[in-house]
mmCIF file of C-alpha atoms in Angstrom:
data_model
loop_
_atom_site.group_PDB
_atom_site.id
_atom_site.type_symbol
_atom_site.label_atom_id
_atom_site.label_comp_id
_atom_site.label_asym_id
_atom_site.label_seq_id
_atom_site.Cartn_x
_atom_site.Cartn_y
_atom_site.Cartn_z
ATOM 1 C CA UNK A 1 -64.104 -31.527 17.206
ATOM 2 C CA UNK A 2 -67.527 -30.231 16.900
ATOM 3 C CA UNK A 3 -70.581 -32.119 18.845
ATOM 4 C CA UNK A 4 -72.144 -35.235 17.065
ATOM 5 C CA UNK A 5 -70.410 -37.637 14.394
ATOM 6 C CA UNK A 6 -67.207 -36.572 12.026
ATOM 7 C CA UNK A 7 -67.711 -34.936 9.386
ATOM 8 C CA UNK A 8 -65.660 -34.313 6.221
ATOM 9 C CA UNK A 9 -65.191 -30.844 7.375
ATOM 10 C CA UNK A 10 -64.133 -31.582 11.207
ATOM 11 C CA UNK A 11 -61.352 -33.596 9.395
ATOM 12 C CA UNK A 12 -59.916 -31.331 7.165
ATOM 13 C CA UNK A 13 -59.832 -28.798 10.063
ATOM 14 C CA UNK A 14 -57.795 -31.616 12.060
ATOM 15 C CA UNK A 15 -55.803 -32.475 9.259
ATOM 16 C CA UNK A 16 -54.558 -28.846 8.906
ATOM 17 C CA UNK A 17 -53.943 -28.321 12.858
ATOM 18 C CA UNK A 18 -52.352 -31.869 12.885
ATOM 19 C CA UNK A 19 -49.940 -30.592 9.662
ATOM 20 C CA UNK A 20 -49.629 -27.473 11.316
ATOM 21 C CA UNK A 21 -48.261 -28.951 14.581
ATOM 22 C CA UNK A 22 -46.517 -31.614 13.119
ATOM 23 C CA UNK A 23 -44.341 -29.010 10.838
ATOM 24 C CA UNK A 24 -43.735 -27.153 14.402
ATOM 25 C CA UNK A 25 -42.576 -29.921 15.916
ATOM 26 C CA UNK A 26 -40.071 -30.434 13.172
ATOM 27 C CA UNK A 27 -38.549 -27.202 13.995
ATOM 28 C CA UNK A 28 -37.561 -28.626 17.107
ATOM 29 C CA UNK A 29 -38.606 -28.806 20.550
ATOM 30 C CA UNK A 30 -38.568 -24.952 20.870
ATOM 31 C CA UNK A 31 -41.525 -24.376 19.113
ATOM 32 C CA UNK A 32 -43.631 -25.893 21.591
ATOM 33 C CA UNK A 33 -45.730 -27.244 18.946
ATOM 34 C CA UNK A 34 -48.901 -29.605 19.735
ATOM 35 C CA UNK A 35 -52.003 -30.797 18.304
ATOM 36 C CA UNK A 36 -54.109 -30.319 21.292
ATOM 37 C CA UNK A 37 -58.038 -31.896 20.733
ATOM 38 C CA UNK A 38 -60.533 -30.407 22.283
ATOM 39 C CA UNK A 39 -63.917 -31.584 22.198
ATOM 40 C CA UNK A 40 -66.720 -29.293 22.091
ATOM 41 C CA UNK A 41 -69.692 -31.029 24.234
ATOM 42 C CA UNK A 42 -71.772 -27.685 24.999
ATOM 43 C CA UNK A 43 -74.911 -29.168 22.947
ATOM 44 C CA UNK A 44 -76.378 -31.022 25.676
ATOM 45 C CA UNK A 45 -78.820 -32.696 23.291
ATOM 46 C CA UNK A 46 -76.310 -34.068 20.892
ATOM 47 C CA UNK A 47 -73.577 -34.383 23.262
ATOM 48 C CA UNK A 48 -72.683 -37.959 24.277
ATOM 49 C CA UNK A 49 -69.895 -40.282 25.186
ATOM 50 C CA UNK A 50 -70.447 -42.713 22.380
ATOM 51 C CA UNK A 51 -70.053 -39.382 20.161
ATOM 52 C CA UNK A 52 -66.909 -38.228 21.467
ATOM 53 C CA UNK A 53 -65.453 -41.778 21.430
ATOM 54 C CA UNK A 54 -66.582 -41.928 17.697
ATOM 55 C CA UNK A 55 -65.189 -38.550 16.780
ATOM 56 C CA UNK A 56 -61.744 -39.821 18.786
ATOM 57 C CA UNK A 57 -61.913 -43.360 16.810
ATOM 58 C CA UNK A 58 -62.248 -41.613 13.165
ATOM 59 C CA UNK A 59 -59.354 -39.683 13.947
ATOM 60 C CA UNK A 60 -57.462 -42.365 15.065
ATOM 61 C CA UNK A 61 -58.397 -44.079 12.004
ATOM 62 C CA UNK A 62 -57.478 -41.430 10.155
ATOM 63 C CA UNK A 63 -54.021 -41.425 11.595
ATOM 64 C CA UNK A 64 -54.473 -37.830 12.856
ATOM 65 C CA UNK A 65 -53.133 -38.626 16.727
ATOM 66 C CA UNK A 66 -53.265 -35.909 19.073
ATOM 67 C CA UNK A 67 -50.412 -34.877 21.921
ATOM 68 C CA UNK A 68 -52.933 -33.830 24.049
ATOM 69 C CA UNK A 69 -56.620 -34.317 24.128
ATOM 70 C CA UNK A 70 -59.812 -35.614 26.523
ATOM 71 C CA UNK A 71 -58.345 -39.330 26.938
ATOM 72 C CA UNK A 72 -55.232 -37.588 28.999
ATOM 73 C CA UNK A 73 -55.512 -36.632 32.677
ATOM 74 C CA UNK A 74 -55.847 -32.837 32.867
ATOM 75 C CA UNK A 75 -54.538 -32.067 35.316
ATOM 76 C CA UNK A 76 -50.677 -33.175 34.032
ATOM 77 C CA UNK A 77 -51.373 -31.942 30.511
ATOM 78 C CA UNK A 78 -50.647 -27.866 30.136
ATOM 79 C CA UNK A 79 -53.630 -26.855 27.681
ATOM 80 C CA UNK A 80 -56.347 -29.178 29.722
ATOM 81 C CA UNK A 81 -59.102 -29.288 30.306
ATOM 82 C CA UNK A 82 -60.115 -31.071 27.128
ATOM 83 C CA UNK A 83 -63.558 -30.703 26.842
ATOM 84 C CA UNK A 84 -65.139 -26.679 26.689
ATOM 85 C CA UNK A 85 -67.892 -27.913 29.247
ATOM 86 C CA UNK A 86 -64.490 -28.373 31.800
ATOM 87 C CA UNK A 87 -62.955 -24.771 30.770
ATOM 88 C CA UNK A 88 -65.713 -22.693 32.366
ATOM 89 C CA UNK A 89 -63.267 -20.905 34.961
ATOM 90 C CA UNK A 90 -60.736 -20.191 32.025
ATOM 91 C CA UNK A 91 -63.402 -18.653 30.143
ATOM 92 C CA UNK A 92 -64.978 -16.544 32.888
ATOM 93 C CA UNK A 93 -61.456 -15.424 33.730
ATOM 94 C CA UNK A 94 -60.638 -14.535 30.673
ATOM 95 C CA UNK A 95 -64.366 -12.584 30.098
ATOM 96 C CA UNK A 96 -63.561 -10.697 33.385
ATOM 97 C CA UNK A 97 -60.459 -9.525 32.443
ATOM 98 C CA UNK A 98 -61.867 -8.314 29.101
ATOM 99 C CA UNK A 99 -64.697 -6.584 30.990
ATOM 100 C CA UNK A 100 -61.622 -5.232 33.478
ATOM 101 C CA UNK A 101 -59.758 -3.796 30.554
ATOM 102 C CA UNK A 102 -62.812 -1.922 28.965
ATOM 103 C CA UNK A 103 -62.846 -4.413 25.996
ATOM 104 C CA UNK A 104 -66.626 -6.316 26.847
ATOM 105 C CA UNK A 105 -69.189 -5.419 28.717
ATOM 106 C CA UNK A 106 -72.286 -7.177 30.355
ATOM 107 C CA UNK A 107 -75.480 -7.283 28.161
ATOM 108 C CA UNK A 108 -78.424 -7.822 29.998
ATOM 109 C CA UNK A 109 -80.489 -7.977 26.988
ATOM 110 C CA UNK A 110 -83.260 -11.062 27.147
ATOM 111 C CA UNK A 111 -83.985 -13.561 24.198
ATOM 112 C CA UNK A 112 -87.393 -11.512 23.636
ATOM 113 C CA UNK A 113 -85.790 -8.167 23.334
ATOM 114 C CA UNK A 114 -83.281 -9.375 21.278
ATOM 115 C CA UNK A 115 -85.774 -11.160 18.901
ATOM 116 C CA UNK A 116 -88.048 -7.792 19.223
ATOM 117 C CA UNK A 117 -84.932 -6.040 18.181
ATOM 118 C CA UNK A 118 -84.587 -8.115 15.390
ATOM 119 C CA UNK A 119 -87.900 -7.745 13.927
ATOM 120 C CA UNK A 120 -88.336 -3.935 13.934
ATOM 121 C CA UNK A 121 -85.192 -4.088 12.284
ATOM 122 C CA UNK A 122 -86.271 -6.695 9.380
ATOM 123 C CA UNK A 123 -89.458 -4.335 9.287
ATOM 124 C CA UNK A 124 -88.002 -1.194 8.549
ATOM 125 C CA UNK A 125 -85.577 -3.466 6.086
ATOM 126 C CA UNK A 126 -82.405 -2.998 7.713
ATOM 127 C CA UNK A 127 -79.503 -5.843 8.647
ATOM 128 C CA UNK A 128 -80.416 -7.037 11.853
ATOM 129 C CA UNK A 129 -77.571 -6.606 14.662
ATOM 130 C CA UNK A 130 -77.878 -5.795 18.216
ATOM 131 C CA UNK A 131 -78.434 -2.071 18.591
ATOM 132 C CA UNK A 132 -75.234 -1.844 21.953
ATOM 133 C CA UNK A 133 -78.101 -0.910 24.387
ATOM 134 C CA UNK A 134 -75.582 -2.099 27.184
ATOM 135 C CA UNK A 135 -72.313 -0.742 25.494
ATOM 136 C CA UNK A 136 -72.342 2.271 28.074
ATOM 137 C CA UNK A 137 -74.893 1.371 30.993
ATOM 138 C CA UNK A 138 -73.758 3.369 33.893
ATOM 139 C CA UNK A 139 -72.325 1.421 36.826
ATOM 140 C CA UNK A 140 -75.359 1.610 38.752
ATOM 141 C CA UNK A 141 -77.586 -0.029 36.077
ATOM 142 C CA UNK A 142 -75.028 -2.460 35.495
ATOM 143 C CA UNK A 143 -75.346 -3.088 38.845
ATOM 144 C CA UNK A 144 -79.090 -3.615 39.856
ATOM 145 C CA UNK A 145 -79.486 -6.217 37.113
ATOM 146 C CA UNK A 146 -76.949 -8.108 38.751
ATOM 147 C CA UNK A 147 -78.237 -7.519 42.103
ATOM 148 C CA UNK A 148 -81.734 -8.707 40.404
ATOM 149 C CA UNK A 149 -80.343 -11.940 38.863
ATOM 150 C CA UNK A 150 -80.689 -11.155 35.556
ATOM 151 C CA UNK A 151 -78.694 -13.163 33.432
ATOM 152 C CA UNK A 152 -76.439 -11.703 30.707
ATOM 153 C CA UNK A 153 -73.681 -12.297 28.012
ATOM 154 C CA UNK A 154 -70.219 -10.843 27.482
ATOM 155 C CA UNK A 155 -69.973 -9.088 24.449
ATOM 156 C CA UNK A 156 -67.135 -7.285 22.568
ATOM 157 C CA UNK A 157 -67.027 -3.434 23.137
ATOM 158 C CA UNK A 158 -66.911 -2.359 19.736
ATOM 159 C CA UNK A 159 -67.213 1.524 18.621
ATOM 160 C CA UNK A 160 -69.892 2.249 16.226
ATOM 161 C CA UNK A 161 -69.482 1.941 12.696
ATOM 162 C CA UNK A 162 -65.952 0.342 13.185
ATOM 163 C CA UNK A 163 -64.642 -2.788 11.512
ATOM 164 C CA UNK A 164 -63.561 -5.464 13.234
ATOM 165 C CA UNK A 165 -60.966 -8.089 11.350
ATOM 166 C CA UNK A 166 -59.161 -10.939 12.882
ATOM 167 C CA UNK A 167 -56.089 -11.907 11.185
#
């Protein structure tokens, strides 16, 4: 569930993963089917215990009780951690093998050039989007901003003009 109090939304999206996993495990123990919660606490502001145990109580109250979730040790469980602020290593692996395989690269792009970006763009009446100015940096650039500490964020390599649909 999302950061902050339950909404009608965050429910129906349990419901349907709690349905979903619930007509796995009907299948039989084959399917490997779970309703794993995960709590999203990366809002720092809005993030609190008493929120999470709210968000855990409504769907208890809801009868919508998870196999695995935050209130289980991780480190027995198989899709732990439980809470995204815990999964940083499984995120940064996963982001490095992307970069490995050619599929994301490091942007190095700060807030101000991308909100630059996104005004010349508004001005000359186009649909903002980030222009790929780090798509095919050469190694070496790539290189001195890390060497200088810049931070940066992994994005998708995606060929110009192509359409990208996730099924």
């Amino acid at each position: 569930p999302p950061t902050g109090s339950l909404h009608v939304g965050g429910a129906r999206t349990a419901l349907y993963n709690w349905l979903v996993a619930r007509k796995g495990q009907a299948e039989g123990p084959q399917s490997n089917a779970a309703f794993v919660l995960r709590v999203e606490d990366t809002d720092l502001a809005r993030s609190t215990k008493e929120s999470e145990n709210s968000v855990l109580a409504d769907l208890e109250w809801l009868g919508l009780l998870w196999d695995e979730g935050p209130d289980m040790p991780s480190e027995t469980a198989p899709y732990g951690p439980y809470r995204q602020s815990e999964r940083g290593e499984v995120y940064y692996a996963v982001a490095q093998k992307l970069m490995d395989d050619g599929k994301a690269y490091r942007c190095f792009c700060t807030p101000e050039e991308l909100d630059a970006m996104k005004a010349d763009q508004e001005a000359r009446g186009e649909t903002p989007r980030y222009d790929g100015r780090w798509r095919d940096a050469s190694v070496d650039d790539v290189q001195q901003a890390l060497d200088e500490g810049k931070a940066y964020t992994v994005r998708f390599k995606v060929t110009d003009n192509s359409r990208v649909v996730i099924d």
